[in-house]
Amino acid sequence: QYGRRINISDDSMNVTIIGNFDVTDRSVNPNFQKTGEWYDYFSGDTIIVVDTQAPILLAPGEFHIYTDVKLETPDIKASIEEAPTTKEATYLLEQNYPNPFNTQTAIKYELTQTVDVRLEIFNLLGQRVRTLVNYKQTAGQYQPIWDGLTDDGRCAVSGLYLYRLQAGNFAQTRKMLLLR
């Protein structure tokens, strides 16, 4: 049921593709178009087909592309290893916890490299209520606590607030609810 095949025929070459899409070993009938030598495209191995209907046992997720014309075997490993690798900075800003909160809440975020970080709290009018972080931080996980106070030490009123993390070129905003 989960063993599949595709047969492609052309004047220049025949191709048979077989695969096992099950989670257990499965025999697949390749239904080769003819007997004779066939070549595994990825490994370059040659098989001799004497019975076009003889099943081939495949492991879960295994697949093969067979051709009746010898093709140059691709150097997949070299292609992968030689591909340029650029480590993009990715950051993560999580939902504060607890939310809603009464006296304090934790705002967790993760940095993948050293960067200037700014974590601010805003009311719904866009006015900054509190700056929790405003300095360079190294890669790692952080969890500053907002105690519900404004920058000048007053208790923030109940309501919906936005917190915004800016780390280098990354910026993300989330909502939180303060209930007094």
Coordinates of N, CA and C in Angstrom, one line a residue:
Q1 N 0.8 -1.2 0.0 CA 0.0 0.0 0.0 C 0.9 1.3 0.0
Y2 N 2.0 1.3 0.8 CA 2.8 2.5 0.8 C 4.1 2.4 0.0
G3 N 4.2 1.3 -0.7 CA 5.3 1.2 -1.7 C 4.8 1.8 -3.0
R4 N 5.6 2.7 -3.6 CA 5.2 3.3 -4.8 C 6.2 3.2 -5.9
R5 N 5.8 3.3 -7.1 CA 6.7 3.3 -8.3 C 6.2 4.3 -9.3
I6 N 7.2 4.8 -10.1 CA 6.9 5.6 -11.3 C 7.7 5.1 -12.4
N7 N 7.2 4.8 -13.5 CA 7.9 4.4 -14.7 C 7.8 5.4 -15.8
I8 N 8.9 5.8 -16.3 CA 9.0 6.8 -17.4 C 9.7 6.2 -18.5
S9 N 9.1 6.2 -19.7 CA 9.8 5.7 -20.9 C 9.9 6.7 -21.9
D10 N 11.1 6.7 -22.6 CA 11.4 7.6 -23.6 C 12.4 6.9 -24.6
D11 N 12.5 7.4 -25.8 CA 13.3 6.7 -26.8 C 14.8 6.7 -26.3
S12 N 15.2 7.8 -25.6 CA 16.6 7.9 -25.2 C 16.9 7.2 -23.9
M13 N 15.9 6.9 -23.0 CA 16.2 6.2 -21.7 C 14.8 5.8 -21.1
N14 N 14.9 4.8 -20.2 CA 13.8 4.4 -19.4 C 14.2 4.7 -17.9
V15 N 13.3 5.1 -17.1 CA 13.5 5.5 -15.7 C 12.4 4.8 -14.9
T16 N 12.9 4.2 -13.8 CA 12.0 3.6 -12.8 C 12.3 4.1 -11.5
I17 N 11.4 4.7 -10.8 CA 11.6 5.3 -9.5 C 10.7 4.4 -8.5
I18 N 11.3 3.9 -7.4 CA 10.6 3.2 -6.4 C 10.9 3.8 -5.1
G19 N 9.9 3.7 -4.2 CA 10.0 4.3 -2.9 C 9.1 3.6 -1.9
N20 N 9.6 3.6 -0.6 CA 8.8 3.0 0.5 C 8.4 4.2 1.4
F21 N 7.1 4.5 1.4 CA 6.6 5.6 2.2 C 5.9 5.1 3.5
D22 N 6.2 3.8 3.9 CA 5.7 3.2 5.1 C 6.7 3.4 6.2
V23 N 6.3 3.0 7.4 CA 7.2 3.1 8.6 C 7.8 1.7 8.9
T24 N 7.6 0.7 8.0 CA 8.2 -0.6 8.1 C 8.8 -1.0 6.8
D25 N 9.6 -2.0 6.8 CA 10.2 -2.5 5.5 C 9.0 -2.9 4.6
R26 N 9.2 -2.7 3.3 CA 8.2 -3.0 2.3 C 8.8 -3.5 1.0
S27 N 8.2 -4.5 0.4 CA 8.7 -5.0 -0.9 C 7.9 -4.2 -1.9
V28 N 8.6 -3.7 -2.9 CA 8.0 -2.9 -4.0 C 8.3 -3.6 -5.3
N29 N 7.2 -3.7 -6.1 CA 7.4 -4.3 -7.5 C 7.8 -3.1 -8.4
P30 N 9.0 -3.1 -8.9 CA 9.5 -2.0 -9.7 C 8.9 -1.9 -11.1
N31 N 8.4 -3.1 -11.7 CA 7.8 -3.1 -13.0 C 8.7 -2.5 -14.0
F32 N 10.0 -2.9 -14.0 CA 11.0 -2.4 -14.9 C 10.5 -2.6 -16.3
Q33 N 10.8 -1.7 -17.2 CA 10.3 -1.7 -18.6 C 11.0 -2.8 -19.4
K34 N 12.2 -3.3 -19.0 CA 12.9 -4.3 -19.7 C 13.9 -5.0 -18.8
T35 N 14.4 -6.1 -19.2 CA 15.5 -6.8 -18.5 C 16.8 -6.2 -18.9
G36 N 17.8 -6.6 -18.2 CA 19.2 -6.1 -18.5 C 19.8 -5.3 -17.4
E37 N 20.8 -4.5 -17.8 CA 21.5 -3.6 -16.8 C 20.7 -2.4 -16.5
W38 N 20.6 -2.1 -15.2 CA 19.9 -0.8 -14.7 C 20.9 -0.2 -13.7
Y39 N 20.9 1.1 -13.7 CA 21.8 1.9 -12.8 C 21.1 2.7 -11.8
D40 N 21.6 2.6 -10.6 CA 21.0 3.4 -9.5 C 21.6 4.8 -9.6
Y41 N 20.8 5.8 -9.9 CA 21.3 7.1 -10.1 C 22.1 7.7 -9.0
F42 N 21.7 7.5 -7.7 CA 22.4 8.1 -6.6 C 23.7 7.4 -6.2
S43 N 23.6 6.1 -6.2 CA 24.8 5.3 -5.8 C 25.8 5.0 -7.0
G44 N 25.2 4.9 -8.2 CA 26.0 4.5 -9.3 C 26.1 3.0 -9.5
D45 N 25.5 2.2 -8.5 CA 25.5 0.8 -8.6 C 24.8 0.2 -9.8
T46 N 25.2 -0.9 -10.3 CA 24.6 -1.6 -11.4 C 23.8 -2.8 -10.9
I47 N 22.6 -3.0 -11.3 CA 21.9 -4.2 -11.0 C 21.5 -4.9 -12.3
I48 N 21.4 -6.2 -12.3 CA 21.0 -7.0 -13.5 C 19.6 -7.4 -13.2
V49 N 18.7 -7.0 -14.1 CA 17.3 -7.3 -14.0 C 17.0 -8.5 -14.9
V50 N 16.6 -9.6 -14.3 CA 16.2 -10.8 -15.1 C 14.7 -11.0 -15.1
D51 N 14.1 -10.5 -14.0 CA 12.6 -10.5 -13.9 C 12.1 -9.1 -13.6
T52 N 11.4 -8.5 -14.5 CA 11.0 -7.1 -14.4 C 10.0 -7.0 -13.2
Q53 N 9.4 -8.1 -12.8 CA 8.4 -8.0 -11.7 C 8.9 -8.4 -10.3
A54 N 10.2 -8.7 -10.3 CA 10.8 -9.2 -9.0 C 10.8 -8.1 -8.0
P55 N 10.1 -8.3 -6.8 CA 10.1 -7.2 -5.8 C 11.4 -6.9 -5.2
I56 N 11.6 -5.6 -4.8 CA 12.8 -5.1 -4.2 C 12.4 -4.7 -2.8
L57 N 13.1 -5.2 -1.7 CA 12.8 -4.8 -0.4 C 13.4 -3.5 0.0
L58 N 12.6 -2.6 0.5 CA 13.1 -1.2 0.8 C 12.8 -0.9 2.3
A59 N 13.7 -0.3 2.9 CA 13.6 0.2 4.3 C 12.6 1.4 4.3
P60 N 12.1 1.7 5.5 CA 11.2 2.8 5.6 C 11.8 4.1 5.1
G61 N 11.2 4.8 4.2 CA 11.7 6.1 3.6 C 12.7 5.9 2.5
E62 N 13.1 4.7 2.2 CA 14.1 4.4 1.2 C 13.5 4.6 -0.2
F63 N 14.3 5.2 -1.1 CA 13.8 5.2 -2.5 C 15.0 5.2 -3.4
H64 N 14.8 4.8 -4.7 CA 15.8 4.7 -5.7 C 15.3 5.2 -7.0
I65 N 16.2 5.7 -7.8 CA 15.9 6.1 -9.2 C 16.8 5.2 -10.0
Y66 N 16.2 4.4 -10.9 CA 17.0 3.5 -11.7 C 16.8 4.0 -13.2
T67 N 17.9 3.9 -13.9 CA 17.9 4.3 -15.4 C 18.5 3.1 -16.1
D68 N 18.1 2.9 -17.4 CA 18.8 1.9 -18.2 C 19.9 2.5 -19.0
V69 N 20.2 3.7 -18.8 CA 21.4 4.4 -19.4 C 22.3 4.9 -18.2
K70 N 23.6 4.6 -18.3 CA 24.5 5.0 -17.2 C 24.6 6.6 -17.2
L71 N 24.2 7.2 -16.1 CA 24.4 8.7 -16.0 C 25.5 9.0 -15.0
E72 N 26.0 10.2 -15.0 CA 27.0 10.6 -14.1 C 26.3 10.6 -12.7
T73 N 26.9 10.0 -11.7 CA 26.4 10.0 -10.4 C 26.6 11.3 -9.7
P74 N 25.6 11.9 -9.2 CA 25.7 13.2 -8.5 C 26.5 13.1 -7.2
D75 N 27.3 14.1 -7.0 CA 28.1 14.2 -5.8 C 27.3 15.0 -4.7
I76 N 26.3 14.3 -4.2 CA 25.4 15.0 -3.3 C 26.1 15.5 -2.0
K77 N 27.0 14.7 -1.4 CA 27.6 15.0 -0.2 C 28.5 16.3 -0.4
A78 N 29.3 16.3 -1.5 CA 30.1 17.4 -1.7 C 29.3 18.7 -2.0
S79 N 28.2 18.5 -2.6 CA 27.3 19.7 -2.9 C 26.8 20.3 -1.6
I80 N 26.4 19.4 -0.7 CA 25.9 19.9 0.6 C 27.0 20.6 1.4
E81 N 28.2 19.9 1.5 CA 29.3 20.4 2.3 C 29.8 21.7 1.7
E82 N 29.8 21.9 0.4 CA 30.4 23.1 -0.2 C 29.4 24.2 -0.3
A83 N 28.1 24.0 0.1 CA 27.1 25.0 0.0 C 27.5 26.1 1.0
P84 N 27.4 27.4 0.6 CA 27.8 28.4 1.6 C 26.8 28.4 2.8
T85 N 27.4 28.6 3.9 CA 26.6 28.6 5.1 C 26.6 30.0 5.8
T86 N 25.5 30.5 5.9 CA 25.4 31.8 6.6 C 24.5 31.6 7.8
K87 N 25.0 31.9 8.9 CA 24.2 31.8 10.1 C 23.5 33.1 10.3
E88 N 22.2 33.0 10.0 CA 21.4 34.2 10.2 C 21.0 34.3 11.7
A89 N 20.9 35.5 12.2 CA 20.5 35.7 13.6 C 19.0 35.5 13.7
T90 N 18.7 34.6 14.6 CA 17.3 34.3 14.8 C 17.1 34.5 16.3
Y91 N 16.0 35.2 16.6 CA 15.7 35.5 18.0 C 14.3 34.9 18.3
L92 N 14.0 34.8 19.6 CA 12.7 34.3 20.0 C 12.2 35.1 21.2
L93 N 11.0 35.6 21.0 CA 10.3 36.4 22.1 C 9.1 35.6 22.4
E94 N 9.0 35.1 23.7 CA 7.9 34.2 24.1 C 6.8 35.1 24.8
Q95 N 5.6 34.5 24.9 CA 4.5 35.1 25.6 C 4.9 35.2 27.1
N96 N 4.6 36.4 27.7 CA 4.9 36.6 29.1 C 4.1 35.5 29.9
Y97 N 4.6 35.3 31.1 CA 3.9 34.3 32.0 C 4.1 34.8 33.5
P98 N 3.0 34.9 34.3 CA 1.7 34.5 33.9 C 1.0 35.7 33.1
N99 N 0.0 35.4 32.4 CA -0.8 36.4 31.6 C -2.2 35.9 31.5
P100 N -3.1 36.7 32.1 CA -3.0 38.0 32.8 C -2.2 37.8 34.1
F101 N -1.7 39.0 34.6 CA -0.9 39.0 35.8 C -1.4 40.1 36.7
N102 N -1.0 40.0 38.0 CA -1.4 41.0 39.0 C -0.2 41.8 39.5
T103 N 0.7 41.1 40.1 CA 1.9 41.8 40.7 C 3.1 41.8 39.8
Q104 N 3.4 40.7 39.1 CA 4.6 40.6 38.3 C 4.4 39.6 37.2
T105 N 5.2 39.7 36.1 CA 5.2 38.8 35.0 C 6.6 38.7 34.4
A106 N 6.9 37.5 33.9 CA 8.2 37.2 33.3 C 8.1 37.3 31.8
I107 N 9.1 37.9 31.2 CA 9.1 38.0 29.7 C 10.4 37.3 29.3
K108 N 10.2 36.2 28.6 CA 11.3 35.3 28.3 C 11.7 35.6 26.8
Y109 N 13.0 35.7 26.5 CA 13.4 35.8 25.1 C 14.8 35.1 25.0
E110 N 15.1 34.8 23.7 CA 16.4 34.1 23.4 C 17.1 34.8 22.3
L111 N 18.4 35.0 22.5 CA 19.3 35.6 21.5 C 20.3 34.6 21.0
T112 N 20.6 34.6 19.7 CA 21.6 33.7 19.1 C 23.0 34.3 19.0
Q113 N 23.1 35.6 19.2 CA 24.4 36.2 19.1 C 24.4 37.5 20.0
T114 N 25.5 38.0 20.2 CA 25.7 39.3 21.0 C 25.1 40.4 20.2
V115 N 24.2 41.2 20.8 CA 23.5 42.3 20.1 C 23.0 43.3 21.1
D116 N 22.7 44.5 20.6 CA 22.1 45.5 21.4 C 20.6 45.2 21.6
V117 N 20.1 45.2 22.8 CA 18.8 44.7 23.1 C 18.0 45.8 23.8
R118 N 16.8 46.0 23.4 CA 15.9 46.9 24.0 C 14.5 46.2 24.2
L119 N 14.1 46.1 25.5 CA 12.8 45.5 25.8 C 12.0 46.6 26.5
E120 N 10.9 47.0 25.9 CA 10.1 48.1 26.5 C 8.6 47.7 26.6
I121 N 7.9 48.3 27.5 CA 6.5 48.1 27.7 C 5.8 49.4 27.3
F122 N 4.7 49.3 26.5 CA 3.9 50.4 26.1 C 2.4 50.2 26.4
N123 N 1.7 51.4 26.6 CA 0.3 51.3 26.8 C -0.3 51.3 25.4
L124 N -1.7 51.2 25.3 CA -2.3 51.1 24.0 C -2.3 52.4 23.3
L125 N -1.9 53.5 23.9 CA -1.8 54.8 23.2 C -0.4 54.9 22.6
G126 N 0.4 53.9 22.8 CA 1.8 53.9 22.2 C 2.8 54.6 23.1
Q127 N 2.4 55.0 24.3 CA 3.3 55.6 25.2 C 4.2 54.6 26.0
R128 N 5.5 54.9 26.0 CA 6.3 54.0 26.7 C 6.1 54.1 28.2
V129 N 5.8 52.9 28.9 CA 5.5 52.9 30.3 C 6.8 52.5 31.1
R130 N 7.6 51.6 30.5 CA 8.7 51.1 31.2 C 9.7 50.5 30.2
T131 N 11.0 50.8 30.5 CA 12.1 50.1 29.7 C 12.7 49.1 30.7
L132 N 12.7 47.8 30.3 CA 13.2 46.8 31.2 C 14.7 46.5 30.8
V133 N 15.0 46.5 29.5 CA 16.4 46.2 29.1 C 16.8 47.3 28.0
N134 N 18.0 47.8 28.2 CA 18.5 48.7 27.2 C 20.0 48.7 27.2
Y135 N 20.6 47.5 26.7 CA 22.0 47.3 26.7 C 22.4 46.1 25.9
K136 N 23.7 45.9 25.6 CA 24.2 44.8 24.8 C 24.1 43.6 25.6
Q137 N 23.6 42.4 25.0 CA 23.6 41.2 25.7 C 24.2 40.1 24.8
T138 N 24.8 39.1 25.4 CA 25.4 38.0 24.7 C 24.3 36.9 24.4
A139 N 24.7 36.0 23.5 CA 23.7 34.9 23.2 C 23.3 34.2 24.4
G140 N 22.0 33.8 24.4 CA 21.5 33.1 25.6 C 20.0 33.3 25.8
Q141 N 19.5 32.8 26.9 CA 18.1 33.0 27.3 C 18.0 34.0 28.4
Y142 N 17.0 34.8 28.3 CA 16.8 35.9 29.4 C 15.4 35.9 29.8
Q143 N 15.1 36.3 31.0 CA 13.8 36.3 31.5 C 13.6 37.5 32.5
P144 N 13.6 38.7 32.0 CA 13.4 39.9 33.0 C 12.0 39.9 33.5
I145 N 11.8 40.4 34.7 CA 10.5 40.5 35.3 C 10.0 41.9 35.3
W146 N 8.7 42.1 34.9 CA 8.1 43.4 35.0 C 7.2 43.3 36.3
D147 N 7.4 44.3 37.2 CA 6.7 44.3 38.4 C 5.5 45.2 38.4
G148 N 5.0 45.6 37.2 CA 3.8 46.4 37.0 C 4.1 47.9 37.4
L149 N 5.3 48.3 37.5 CA 5.6 49.7 37.8 C 6.1 50.4 36.5
T150 N 5.9 51.7 36.5 CA 6.3 52.5 35.4 C 7.8 52.9 35.7
D151 N 8.4 53.6 34.7 CA 9.8 54.0 34.8 C 10.0 55.0 36.0
D152 N 8.9 55.7 36.4 CA 9.0 56.7 37.5 C 8.6 56.0 38.8
G153 N 8.3 54.7 38.9 CA 8.0 54.0 40.1 C 6.6 54.0 40.5
R154 N 5.7 54.5 39.6 CA 4.2 54.4 40.0 C 3.7 53.1 39.5
C155 N 2.6 52.6 40.1 CA 1.9 51.4 39.7 C 1.1 51.7 38.4
A156 N 1.4 50.8 37.4 CA 0.6 51.0 36.1 C -0.8 50.5 36.4
V157 N -1.7 51.2 35.7 CA -3.2 50.9 35.8 C -3.5 49.6 35.1
S158 N -4.6 48.9 35.6 CA -5.1 47.7 34.9 C -5.3 48.0 33.4
G159 N -5.0 47.0 32.6 CA -5.3 47.2 31.2 C -4.4 46.3 30.3
L160 N -4.5 46.5 29.1 CA -3.8 45.8 28.1 C -2.5 46.6 27.8
Y161 N -1.4 45.9 27.7 CA -0.1 46.5 27.5 C 0.6 45.7 26.3
L162 N 1.5 46.4 25.7 CA 2.3 45.8 24.6 C 3.8 45.7 25.1
Y163 N 4.5 44.6 24.9 CA 5.9 44.6 25.2 C 6.6 44.4 23.9
R164 N 7.7 45.1 23.6 CA 8.4 45.0 22.4 C 9.9 44.7 22.6
L165 N 10.4 43.7 21.9 CA 11.8 43.3 22.0 C 12.4 43.8 20.7
Q166 N 13.5 44.6 20.8 CA 14.3 45.0 19.6 C 15.7 44.5 19.9
A167 N 16.2 43.6 19.0 CA 17.5 43.0 19.1 C 18.2 43.1 17.7
G168 N 19.0 44.1 17.6 CA 19.6 44.4 16.3 C 18.5 44.8 15.3
N169 N 18.4 44.1 14.2 CA 17.4 44.4 13.2 C 16.1 43.6 13.4
F170 N 16.1 42.8 14.5 CA 14.9 42.0 14.8 C 14.0 42.9 15.8
A171 N 12.7 42.8 15.5 CA 11.7 43.5 16.4 C 10.5 42.7 16.4
Q172 N 9.9 42.4 17.6 CA 8.7 41.7 17.8 C 7.9 42.3 19.0
T173 N 6.6 42.4 18.8 CA 5.7 42.9 19.9 C 4.7 41.9 20.2
R174 N 4.4 41.8 21.5 CA 3.3 40.9 22.0 C 2.5 41.7 23.0
K175 N 1.3 41.1 23.3 CA 0.3 41.7 24.3 C 0.4 41.0 25.6
M176 N 0.0 41.8 26.7 CA -0.2 41.2 28.0 C -1.2 42.0 28.7
L177 N -1.8 41.4 29.7 CA -2.9 42.0 30.5 C -2.6 42.1 31.9
L178 N -2.6 43.3 32.4 CA -2.3 43.6 33.9 C -3.7 43.8 34.5
L179 N -4.0 43.0 35.6 CA -5.2 43.1 36.3 C -4.9 43.5 37.8
R180 N -5.3 44.7 38.2 CA -5.0 45.1 39.6 C -6.2 44.7 40.5

